[in-house]
Short mmCIF file of C-alpha atoms and ligand atoms in Angstrom, two decimals:
data_model
loop_
_atom_site.label_atom_id
_atom_site.label_comp_id
_atom_site.label_asym_id
_atom_site.label_seq_id
_atom_site.Cartn_x
_atom_site.Cartn_y
_atom_site.Cartn_z
CA MET A 15 150.57 100.59 263.82
CA THR A 16 147.55 102.89 264.26
CA LEU A 17 148.12 106.48 265.41
CA SER A 18 145.72 108.65 267.40
CA HIS A 19 144.10 111.73 265.82
CA THR A 20 146.02 114.99 265.14
CA ILE A 21 144.67 118.55 264.80
CA ALA A 22 146.75 121.46 263.45
CA SER A 23 145.49 125.04 263.33
CA ALA A 24 146.94 127.98 261.34
CA PRO A 25 145.90 131.66 261.23
CA GLY A 26 144.82 133.84 258.35
CA LYS A 27 146.65 137.13 257.64
CA VAL A 28 146.34 140.88 257.15
CA LEU A 29 149.24 142.71 255.48
CA LEU A 30 149.17 146.12 257.18
CA THR A 31 152.12 147.60 255.27
CA GLY A 32 154.37 146.35 252.47
CA GLY A 33 151.94 145.40 249.71
CA TYR A 34 153.83 145.08 246.40
CA LEU A 35 157.14 146.04 248.07
CA VAL A 36 157.28 142.75 249.99
CA LEU A 37 157.72 140.95 246.65
CA GLU A 38 161.32 142.22 246.66
CA GLN A 39 163.94 141.20 249.22
CA GLN A 40 165.06 144.81 249.61
CA PHE A 41 161.77 145.62 251.34
CA GLN A 42 159.69 144.20 254.19
CA GLY A 43 156.04 143.76 255.09
CA LEU A 44 154.24 144.02 258.42
CA VAL A 45 151.81 141.10 258.60
CA VAL A 46 149.36 140.40 261.42
CA GLY A 47 147.88 136.96 262.02
CA THR A 48 144.12 136.71 262.51
CA SER A 49 141.96 134.99 265.10
CA ALA A 50 140.26 133.40 262.05
CA ARG A 51 142.05 130.08 261.63
CA PHE A 52 142.10 126.92 259.55
CA TYR A 53 141.91 123.50 261.18
CA THR A 54 143.07 120.17 259.76
CA ILE A 55 141.94 117.08 261.67
CA ILE A 56 143.56 113.74 260.78
CA THR A 57 141.72 110.67 262.09
CA PRO A 58 142.94 107.09 261.45
CA SER A 59 140.46 105.05 259.44
CA ASP A 60 139.69 101.39 258.76
CA GLU A 61 138.76 102.34 255.21
CA PRO A 62 141.63 102.10 252.70
CA GLY A 63 143.18 105.26 251.34
CA ILE A 64 143.20 108.93 252.33
CA GLN A 65 139.78 110.58 252.42
CA VAL A 66 139.90 114.39 252.50
CA ARG A 67 136.71 116.32 253.34
CA SER A 68 135.81 120.00 253.41
CA PRO A 69 132.28 119.78 254.83
CA GLN A 70 131.64 123.51 254.41
CA PHE A 71 131.51 123.12 250.63
CA ASP A 72 129.43 121.30 248.05
CA GLY A 73 131.77 118.81 246.45
CA GLY A 74 134.36 119.17 249.20
CA ASN A 75 135.46 115.54 248.98
CA TRP A 76 138.66 114.02 247.58
CA HIS A 77 140.09 110.48 247.86
CA TYR A 78 143.64 109.30 247.27
CA THR A 79 145.47 106.00 247.32
CA LEU A 80 149.07 105.96 248.56
CA THR A 81 151.49 103.26 247.47
CA VAL A 82 155.16 103.17 248.40
CA GLN A 83 156.28 100.07 246.47
CA PRO A 84 157.87 99.93 243.95
CA ASP A 85 157.79 103.75 243.97
CA PHE A 86 156.16 106.40 246.12
CA GLN A 87 152.86 107.21 244.40
CA LEU A 88 149.80 109.22 245.47
CA THR A 89 146.89 108.55 243.13
CA PRO A 90 143.59 110.48 243.11
CA SER A 91 140.71 107.99 243.01
CA SER A 92 138.66 108.03 239.84
CA GLY A 93 135.88 110.58 239.86
CA THR A 94 137.62 112.63 242.53
CA SER A 95 137.71 116.34 241.61
CA ARG A 96 141.14 117.94 241.87
CA ASN A 97 142.16 120.37 244.58
CA PRO A 98 145.73 121.54 243.92
CA PHE A 99 146.42 122.65 247.49
CA VAL A 100 145.14 119.43 249.06
CA GLU A 101 146.90 117.25 246.50
CA ALA A 102 150.26 119.03 246.62
CA SER A 103 150.14 119.08 250.44
CA LEU A 104 149.52 115.32 250.61
CA ARG A 105 151.95 114.34 247.89
CA PHE A 106 154.98 116.33 248.87
CA THR A 107 154.51 116.18 252.64
CA LEU A 108 154.10 112.38 252.72
CA ALA A 109 157.09 111.98 250.39
CA LEU A 110 159.25 114.12 252.69
CA VAL A 111 157.90 112.56 255.91
CA ARG A 112 158.74 109.07 254.61
CA GLU A 113 162.38 110.15 254.20
CA LYS A 114 162.53 112.00 257.51
CA VAL A 115 161.13 109.19 259.70
CA GLY A 116 162.84 106.51 257.59
CA ARG A 117 161.21 104.31 254.96
CA SER A 118 161.01 101.21 257.19
CA ALA A 119 159.50 103.15 260.09
CA PHE A 120 157.05 104.85 257.71
CA GLY A 121 156.24 101.50 256.15
CA VAL A 122 154.76 100.09 259.36
CA LEU A 123 152.50 103.12 259.84
CA SER A 124 148.95 102.97 258.54
CA THR A 125 148.29 105.96 256.28
CA ASP A 126 144.61 105.10 255.92
CA CYS A 127 142.89 108.16 257.39
CA ILE A 128 140.13 110.72 257.12
CA ILE A 129 141.36 114.31 256.87
CA THR A 130 138.81 117.03 257.63
CA ILE A 131 139.60 120.63 256.68
CA LEU A 132 137.66 123.50 258.28
CA GLY A 133 138.06 127.28 257.89
CA ASP A 134 136.57 129.82 260.30
CA ASN A 135 133.52 131.58 258.89
CA ASP A 136 135.48 134.79 258.31
CA PHE A 137 137.41 133.26 255.40
CA TYR A 138 134.25 133.18 253.29
CA SER A 139 131.24 135.39 252.66
CA GLN A 140 128.36 134.19 254.87
CA GLN A 141 125.71 136.06 252.87
CA ALA A 142 123.92 132.88 251.76
CA GLN A 143 123.74 131.50 255.29
CA LEU A 144 122.52 134.86 256.67
CA GLU A 145 119.82 135.17 254.00
CA LYS A 146 118.68 131.58 254.63
CA LEU A 147 118.24 132.49 258.32
CA GLY A 148 116.56 135.82 257.46
CA LEU A 149 119.37 137.76 259.15
CA ASP A 150 121.06 141.02 258.13
CA SER A 151 124.84 141.14 257.56
CA SER A 152 125.56 142.94 260.82
CA TYR A 153 128.41 142.02 263.13
CA GLY A 154 125.90 140.60 265.63
CA SER A 155 124.29 138.33 263.02
CA LEU A 156 127.69 137.02 261.92
CA ALA A 157 128.68 136.37 265.53
CA GLY A 158 125.48 134.35 265.98
CA LEU A 159 126.22 131.91 263.14
CA PRO A 160 127.37 128.38 264.02
CA PRO A 161 131.14 127.89 263.69
CA PHE A 162 132.34 126.44 260.37
CA ALA A 163 128.97 127.18 258.78
CA ASP A 164 127.98 125.50 255.51
CA THR A 165 128.76 128.04 252.77
CA MET A 166 125.98 126.46 250.68
CA THR A 167 128.15 126.67 247.59
CA SER A 168 131.29 125.21 246.03
CA LEU A 169 134.91 126.21 246.50
CA LYS A 170 134.91 127.46 242.91
CA ASP A 171 131.96 129.80 243.52
CA VAL A 172 132.45 130.93 247.13
CA HIS A 173 133.33 134.61 247.75
CA LYS A 174 136.57 134.62 249.74
CA THR A 175 137.36 137.53 252.03
CA GLY A 176 141.11 137.88 251.48
CA LEU A 177 142.38 136.41 254.76
CA GLY A 178 144.69 133.93 252.99
CA SER A 179 142.59 130.74 252.96
CA SER A 180 144.94 128.76 250.71
CA ALA A 181 148.01 129.68 252.80
CA ALA A 182 146.32 128.83 256.11
CA LEU A 183 144.86 125.63 254.66
CA THR A 184 148.18 124.50 253.21
CA THR A 185 150.08 125.28 256.41
CA SER A 186 147.58 123.52 258.69
CA LEU A 187 147.45 120.44 256.41
CA VAL A 188 151.24 120.22 256.00
CA ALA A 189 151.78 120.68 259.75
CA ALA A 190 149.10 118.14 260.67
CA LEU A 191 150.59 115.50 258.35
CA CYS A 192 154.13 116.10 259.63
CA ALA A 193 153.00 115.92 263.25
CA HIS A 194 150.64 112.97 262.71
CA PHE A 195 153.38 110.78 261.26
CA LYS A 196 155.86 111.84 263.97
CA ALA A 197 158.20 113.69 261.59
CA VAL A 198 158.23 117.01 263.47
CA ASP A 199 157.76 118.60 266.87
CA LEU A 200 156.28 122.07 266.21
CA ASP A 201 157.88 123.33 269.42
CA ASN A 202 161.29 122.63 267.89
CA GLN A 203 162.49 125.68 265.89
CA LYS A 204 164.24 123.62 263.23
CA ASP A 205 161.17 121.42 262.74
CA ARG A 206 158.91 124.47 262.53
CA THR A 207 161.28 125.95 259.95
CA LEU A 208 161.05 122.73 257.93
CA VAL A 209 157.24 122.98 258.06
CA HIS A 210 157.50 126.62 256.90
CA ASN A 211 159.80 125.82 253.99
CA LEU A 212 157.68 122.84 252.94
CA ALA A 213 154.42 124.85 253.18
CA GLN A 214 155.98 127.61 251.06
CA PHE A 215 157.04 125.06 248.42
CA VAL A 216 153.62 123.34 248.41
CA HIS A 217 151.72 126.64 248.26
CA CYS A 218 153.81 127.94 245.36
CA PHE A 219 153.55 124.60 243.52
CA ALA A 220 149.76 124.55 243.91
CA GLN A 221 149.35 128.23 242.92
CA GLY A 222 151.70 127.86 239.99
CA LYS A 223 153.55 131.03 240.98
CA VAL A 224 155.90 132.32 243.65
CA GLY A 225 154.38 135.30 245.49
CA SER A 226 156.16 136.99 248.38
CA GLY A 227 155.15 134.15 250.71
CA PHE A 228 154.10 136.55 253.50
CA ASP A 229 150.78 134.70 253.85
CA VAL A 230 152.35 131.28 254.48
CA SER A 231 154.94 132.93 256.74
CA ALA A 232 152.13 134.44 258.84
CA ALA A 233 150.32 131.08 258.94
CA VAL A 234 153.48 129.46 260.36
CA TRP A 235 154.97 132.18 262.56
CA GLY A 236 151.98 134.44 263.39
CA SER A 237 152.35 138.25 263.36
CA HIS A 238 155.77 139.56 262.30
CA ARG A 239 157.83 141.84 260.10
CA TYR A 240 158.59 139.74 257.02
CA ARG A 241 161.37 139.84 254.46
CA ARG A 242 160.85 137.35 251.62
CA PHE A 243 163.10 134.44 250.68
CA ASN A 244 165.05 134.47 247.41
CA PRO A 245 162.66 132.78 244.91
CA GLN A 246 165.66 130.88 243.50
CA VAL A 247 165.62 128.68 246.62
CA LEU A 248 162.59 126.90 245.14
CA ALA A 249 163.66 126.93 241.49
CA SER A 250 165.65 123.68 241.60
CA ILE A 251 162.81 121.63 243.14
CA MET A 252 159.71 123.20 241.56
CA ASP A 253 159.28 120.09 239.44
CA GLN A 254 156.54 117.46 239.19
CA GLN A 255 159.10 114.67 239.61
CA VAL A 256 160.78 116.00 242.75
CA ASP A 257 161.12 113.18 245.32
CA GLY A 258 161.14 113.07 249.10
CA THR A 259 164.92 112.89 249.35
CA LEU A 260 165.41 116.10 247.34
CA LEU A 261 162.60 117.85 249.21
CA LEU A 262 164.13 117.00 252.58
CA LYS A 263 167.55 118.14 251.39
CA HIS A 264 166.35 121.50 250.04
CA LEU A 265 163.68 122.30 252.64
CA SER A 266 165.43 121.42 255.89
CA ALA A 267 166.25 124.26 258.28
CA ASP A 268 169.98 123.78 257.61
CA SER A 269 169.63 123.81 253.83
CA PHE A 270 171.30 126.74 252.03
CA GLY A 271 169.36 129.63 250.54
CA TRP A 272 166.43 130.15 252.90
CA ASP A 273 167.21 133.80 253.67
CA ASN A 274 163.71 134.96 254.65
CA GLU A 275 163.51 137.03 257.85
CA VAL A 276 160.88 136.89 260.62
CA ALA A 277 160.85 139.56 263.37
CA PRO A 278 157.96 138.79 265.75
CA PHE A 279 155.47 141.62 266.18
CA LYS A 280 152.40 142.46 268.27
CA LEU A 281 150.14 145.50 268.15
CA PRO A 282 150.64 147.76 271.21
CA PRO A 283 148.33 147.14 274.20
CA GLY A 284 144.89 148.65 273.62
CA PHE A 285 145.27 148.71 269.83
CA ASP A 286 142.49 146.56 268.29
CA LEU A 287 142.33 145.50 264.65
CA ILE A 288 138.90 145.34 263.00
CA LEU A 289 138.28 144.18 259.43
CA ALA A 290 135.68 144.50 256.73
CA ASP A 291 135.13 142.63 253.48
CA ILE A 292 134.17 144.87 250.54
CA ASP A 293 131.87 143.01 248.17
CA ALA A 294 133.19 144.66 245.02
CA GLY A 295 136.30 142.45 245.36
CA SER A 296 139.43 142.80 243.32
CA HIS A 297 141.55 140.17 241.60
CA THR A 298 144.90 140.52 243.35
CA PRO A 299 147.06 138.86 240.66
CA THR A 300 145.68 141.33 238.10
CA LEU A 301 146.49 144.31 240.31
CA VAL A 302 149.97 142.92 240.99
CA GLY A 303 150.65 142.28 237.31
CA LYS A 304 149.70 145.83 236.32
CA VAL A 305 151.68 147.49 239.11
CA LEU A 306 154.80 145.43 238.35
CA ALA A 307 154.46 146.18 234.62
CA TRP A 308 154.34 149.92 235.39
CA ARG A 309 157.31 149.57 237.75
CA LYS A 310 159.34 147.83 235.05
CA ALA A 311 158.46 150.50 232.48
CA ASN A 312 159.22 153.42 234.84
CA PRO A 313 162.18 152.25 236.93
CA THR A 314 163.47 155.63 238.11
CA THR A 315 160.10 156.97 239.26
CA ALA A 316 159.08 153.61 240.70
CA ASN A 317 162.35 153.03 242.59
CA ALA A 318 162.08 156.43 244.25
CA LEU A 319 158.47 155.72 245.22
CA TRP A 320 159.27 152.20 246.49
CA VAL A 321 162.17 153.48 248.61
CA GLU A 322 160.14 156.30 250.16
CA LEU A 323 157.16 153.99 250.80
CA GLY A 324 159.49 151.38 252.29
CA SER A 325 160.95 154.02 254.59
CA TYR A 326 157.53 155.13 255.83
CA ASN A 327 156.35 151.53 256.24
CA SER A 328 159.35 151.05 258.54
CA LYS A 329 158.55 154.25 260.44
CA VAL A 330 155.01 152.96 261.08
CA GLU A 331 156.35 149.66 262.40
CA GLN A 332 158.96 151.39 264.57
CA VAL A 333 156.42 153.74 266.21
CA LEU A 334 154.17 150.77 266.98
CA ARG A 335 157.10 149.00 268.61
CA ASP A 336 158.02 152.21 270.51
CA LEU A 337 154.46 152.41 271.86
CA THR A 338 154.71 148.83 273.17
CA THR A 339 157.97 149.77 274.88
CA ALA A 340 156.39 152.94 276.30
CA GLU A 341 153.59 150.88 277.87
CA GLN A 342 156.17 148.66 279.58
CA LYS A 343 158.16 151.68 280.87
CA GLU A 344 155.26 154.00 281.81
CA PRO A 345 152.04 151.90 282.07
CA VAL A 346 150.06 154.55 283.95
CA LEU A 347 150.96 157.36 281.53
CA TYR A 348 150.39 155.06 278.54
CA LYS A 349 146.93 154.05 279.76
CA ALA A 350 145.95 157.68 280.40
CA VAL A 351 147.06 158.77 276.91
CA ILE A 352 145.26 155.88 275.17
CA GLU A 353 142.14 156.70 277.14
CA LYS A 354 142.40 160.40 276.16
CA CYS A 355 143.05 159.59 272.48
CA SER A 356 140.09 157.22 272.45
CA ARG A 357 137.85 160.25 273.12
CA HIS A 358 139.23 162.39 270.26
CA LYS A 359 139.67 162.07 266.51
CA ALA A 360 143.21 161.19 265.45
CA SER A 361 143.35 164.51 263.53
CA GLU A 362 142.90 166.36 266.85
CA TRP A 363 145.60 164.55 268.83
CA ALA A 364 148.35 167.01 267.76
CA SER A 365 146.31 169.85 269.31
CA LEU A 366 145.72 168.17 272.68
CA PRO A 367 147.23 170.20 275.57
CA GLU A 368 149.25 167.26 276.93
CA THR A 369 152.87 166.93 275.84
CA ASN A 370 154.62 163.63 276.56
CA GLU A 371 156.47 160.82 274.76
CA VAL A 372 153.34 158.67 274.30
CA ILE A 373 151.14 161.36 272.75
CA SER A 374 154.05 162.36 270.54
CA LYS A 375 154.31 158.75 269.29
CA MET A 376 150.57 158.61 268.64
CA VAL A 377 150.79 161.79 266.53
CA GLN A 378 153.82 160.41 264.68
CA LEU A 379 151.92 157.18 263.94
CA VAL A 380 148.97 159.06 262.44
CA HIS A 381 151.33 161.22 260.36
CA ASN A 382 153.49 158.33 259.14
CA PHE A 383 150.58 156.08 258.18
CA GLY A 384 148.87 159.03 256.50
CA HIS A 385 152.00 159.42 254.37
CA VAL A 386 151.99 155.69 253.56
CA ARG A 387 148.46 156.10 252.23
CA ARG A 388 149.42 159.20 250.20
CA LEU A 389 152.24 157.22 248.60
CA LEU A 390 149.89 154.30 247.85
CA ARG A 391 147.50 156.74 246.17
CA GLU A 392 150.41 158.13 244.17
CA MET A 393 151.30 154.55 243.16
CA SER A 394 147.63 154.13 242.20
CA GLN A 395 147.59 157.21 239.99
CA LEU A 396 150.93 156.55 238.29
CA SER A 397 150.22 152.86 237.57
CA GLU A 398 146.50 153.43 236.92
CA VAL A 399 145.76 150.58 239.31
CA PRO A 400 143.04 151.11 242.00
CA ILE A 401 145.19 150.35 245.08
CA GLU A 402 143.39 152.92 247.26
CA PRO A 403 140.66 154.10 244.86
CA ILE A 404 138.59 157.16 245.75
CA GLU A 405 135.68 155.04 246.98
CA GLN A 406 137.99 153.37 249.51
CA THR A 407 139.59 156.69 250.46
CA GLN A 408 136.17 158.15 251.26
CA LEU A 409 135.29 155.13 253.41
CA LEU A 410 138.63 155.22 255.25
CA GLU A 411 138.31 158.95 255.93
CA ALA A 412 134.81 158.36 257.37
CA CYS A 413 136.29 155.73 259.71
CA LEU A 414 138.97 158.23 260.83
CA GLU A 415 136.21 160.69 261.77
CA VAL A 416 135.30 158.30 264.61
CA GLU A 417 136.95 159.21 267.94
CA GLY A 418 139.51 156.57 268.82
CA THR A 419 140.30 155.35 265.31
CA VAL A 420 144.12 155.40 265.02
CA ILE A 421 144.66 154.30 261.41
CA ALA A 422 142.51 153.01 258.57
CA GLY A 423 143.85 151.42 255.40
CA VAL A 424 143.59 148.93 252.56
CA PRO A 425 145.48 145.70 253.34
CA GLY A 426 147.87 143.87 251.01
CA ALA A 427 147.40 144.66 247.34
CA GLY A 428 144.51 147.00 248.14
CA GLY A 429 141.76 147.46 245.58
CA TYR A 430 138.13 146.90 246.52
CA ASP A 431 138.83 143.73 248.53
CA ALA A 432 138.89 144.84 252.14
CA ILE A 433 139.73 147.54 254.66
CA PHE A 434 141.19 147.46 258.15
CA CYS A 435 140.99 149.90 261.05
CA ILE A 436 142.97 150.02 264.27
CA VAL A 437 140.90 151.45 267.13
CA LEU A 438 141.42 152.23 270.82
CA SER A 439 138.08 151.35 272.42
CA ASP A 440 135.00 149.14 272.15
CA LYS A 441 133.00 152.31 271.57
CA ALA A 442 135.14 153.11 268.54
CA LYS A 443 134.67 149.54 267.26
CA GLN A 444 130.89 149.90 267.50
CA GLN A 445 130.87 153.34 265.88
CA VAL A 446 133.14 152.31 263.01
CA ARG A 447 130.97 149.24 262.37
CA GLN A 448 127.92 151.55 262.33
CA VAL A 449 129.70 153.62 259.64
CA TRP A 450 130.20 150.40 257.66
CA GLN A 451 126.60 149.27 258.10
CA GLY A 452 125.28 152.64 256.92
CA TRP A 453 127.71 152.99 254.01
CA SER A 454 125.88 153.06 250.67
CA ALA A 455 128.64 153.63 248.09
CA LEU A 456 130.16 150.19 248.79
CA SER A 457 128.92 146.98 250.39
CA VAL A 458 130.98 146.85 253.59
CA GLY A 459 130.65 143.53 255.45
CA PRO A 460 132.18 143.37 258.95
CA LEU A 461 134.38 140.40 259.81
CA LEU A 462 134.71 138.92 263.30
CA SER A 463 138.47 138.48 263.19
CA LYS A 464 140.84 140.14 265.62
CA ALA A 465 144.62 140.27 265.52
CA ASP A 466 146.22 137.12 266.94
CA SER A 467 149.97 136.79 266.99
CA LYS A 468 150.39 133.02 267.28
CA GLY A 469 151.20 130.83 264.29
CA VAL A 470 150.51 127.19 263.50
CA THR A 471 149.76 125.09 266.57
CA LEU A 472 148.49 121.62 267.48
CA VAL A 473 145.18 121.75 269.34
CA GLU A 474 142.76 119.33 271.00
CA LEU A 475 139.19 118.84 269.80
CA ALA A 476 137.74 120.21 273.03
CA ASP A 477 139.84 123.40 272.69
CA VAL A 478 137.93 124.65 269.65
CA PRO A 479 134.22 125.50 269.97
CA GLY A 480 132.14 123.76 267.34
CA LEU A 481 134.97 121.65 265.94
CA ALA A 482 133.69 118.30 267.17
CA ASN A 483 130.20 119.01 265.77
CA SER A 484 131.67 119.85 262.37
CA LEU A 485 133.49 116.55 261.81
N1 ATP B 23 138.07 124.85 253.14
C1 ATP B 23 138.81 124.57 252.06
N2 ATP B 23 138.99 123.28 251.71
C2 ATP B 23 139.75 122.93 250.64
N3 ATP B 23 140.37 123.84 249.84
C3 ATP B 23 140.21 125.13 250.16
C4 ATP B 23 139.43 125.57 251.27
N4 ATP B 23 139.47 126.94 251.29
C5 ATP B 23 140.25 127.33 250.26
N5 ATP B 23 140.70 126.26 249.59
C6 ATP B 23 141.58 126.22 248.43
O1 ATP B 23 142.23 127.51 248.28
C7 ATP B 23 141.87 128.06 247.01
C8 ATP B 23 141.86 129.60 247.12
O2 ATP B 23 143.23 129.98 246.95
P1 ATP B 23 143.63 131.29 246.12
O3 ATP B 23 145.10 131.34 246.05
O4 ATP B 23 142.81 131.33 244.89
O5 ATP B 23 143.05 132.44 247.03
P2 ATP B 23 143.67 133.09 248.34
O6 ATP B 23 144.57 134.22 247.99
O7 ATP B 23 144.23 132.07 249.26
O8 ATP B 23 142.29 133.62 248.88
P3 ATP B 23 141.91 134.52 250.12
O9 ATP B 23 143.12 135.29 250.55
O10 ATP B 23 140.80 135.39 249.60
O11 ATP B 23 141.42 133.53 251.13
C9 ATP B 23 140.52 127.46 246.71
O12 ATP B 23 140.26 127.51 245.29
C10 ATP B 23 140.73 126.02 247.18
O13 ATP B 23 141.46 125.27 246.22
C1 PMV B 24 150.66 142.41 246.37
C2 PMV B 24 151.31 141.47 247.34
O1 PMV B 24 152.56 142.00 247.70
C3 PMV B 24 150.49 141.33 248.60
C4 PMV B 24 149.08 140.80 248.32
O2 PMV B 24 148.39 140.84 249.56
P1 PMV B 24 146.86 140.34 249.66
O3 PMV B 24 146.80 138.94 249.05
O4 PMV B 24 146.03 141.33 248.86
O5 PMV B 24 146.54 140.38 251.14
C5 PMV B 24 151.50 140.11 246.67
C6 PMV B 24 152.34 139.18 247.56
O6 PMV B 24 153.07 139.68 248.41
O7 PMV B 24 152.23 137.96 247.38
#
């Protein structure tokens, strides 16, 4: 039986608060999904086997043969390079799907297909494409590039921008396979939870380590407050020989041990997230390793710091939620305050003549996030890890000098990877991006991404500009 085509799309991520802490179940992280998304398109084929293509990359081609008799076996074709995320997604998802739909039902399905994987331009540096077209690296030039532009390099050599490409790729591929072979309905909570658990397993297997999982969680659920799952839930199946029956048993929504928490979140109305990629990138696993080593060697100091930082992270989240509530209760007052704050620096808001609940919350937000950054700098100094190094601090402070910038920070593990700002007006967006364009101490490349709270979804070809031309 031949199936029609399937397209699944999953967002990238920005961890606004909770870097490092979100590795421990005691603490939480506030993660925002991005408008930059990954797309997996599965098209039935008359050619034997499973052809996977990533047309944005040199060498982005992989071919597999699937046999189910006498045993379930996915074999990379000879000469095919290896991509751990593609391979683990195919292998474990098809093994689980075969058990979920039933082996006889699966057996009559044709698995011969072409799978195309596409990531929005923001996931990768577009410098090569811009230089080829004789364009500068301004926001306008980036916005003028064709969607899913050829990176003109390989996956090994491409500069990634830190939006969670492997997590979004894995989630979109796993979801597309599950939906294509009729194993899940993404609108069903239990099925979506199965996709989440399976994507977490696949991502960890392919990475060879178990991070906090906030990136896969954001790819599945969109923006939310995240508390990690107990890593032990994966321990019993993190094995090359695991089969579809065990995967289905341990990854189903009803299976014991999946204690992660997802509390949906949206930025308050009028709060816009803008992002920049800093070319002097950092290697997150190295930063994480050093910070955790310091934490282990200095438990008393580190615990006190983690607890205080966790408390202020929660205060930041709570004020943002209070502002959303305030807009619902007093929309006219809220709009007037946002408009007023957009015309003043955040450091001046406490001195504004108005006194009301909304302005008080805005001042609290600036204070609380300022304390989060002070604690991150203290973590930096004590662990000797550049989480918010002085070069980033100077850039962030320059962004806060722009009227209408609410907060500015380093996302996730920090370092020299990226920065984010939350601003209240288009004028502030333009002025902050002018600060970035004129910044000489670091190479600050604007990204196009906005905050987008929705998680993995099925889409139609016509819904996504440029998708059909990229197949
Ligand atoms: N378009 C793509 N097609 C196939 N594989 C991809 C694609 N984009 C990323 N990948 C896979 O994801 C890997 C990057 O994952 P890694 O865990 O190293 O970084 P990451 O933390 O996800 O990166 P970032 O957050 O910067 O996007 C690549 O080496 C490649 O295997
Ligand atoms: C440091 C850490 O807590 C967050 C890393 O965030 P990012 O990949 O730098 O966005 C690691 C993790 O949670 O997996």
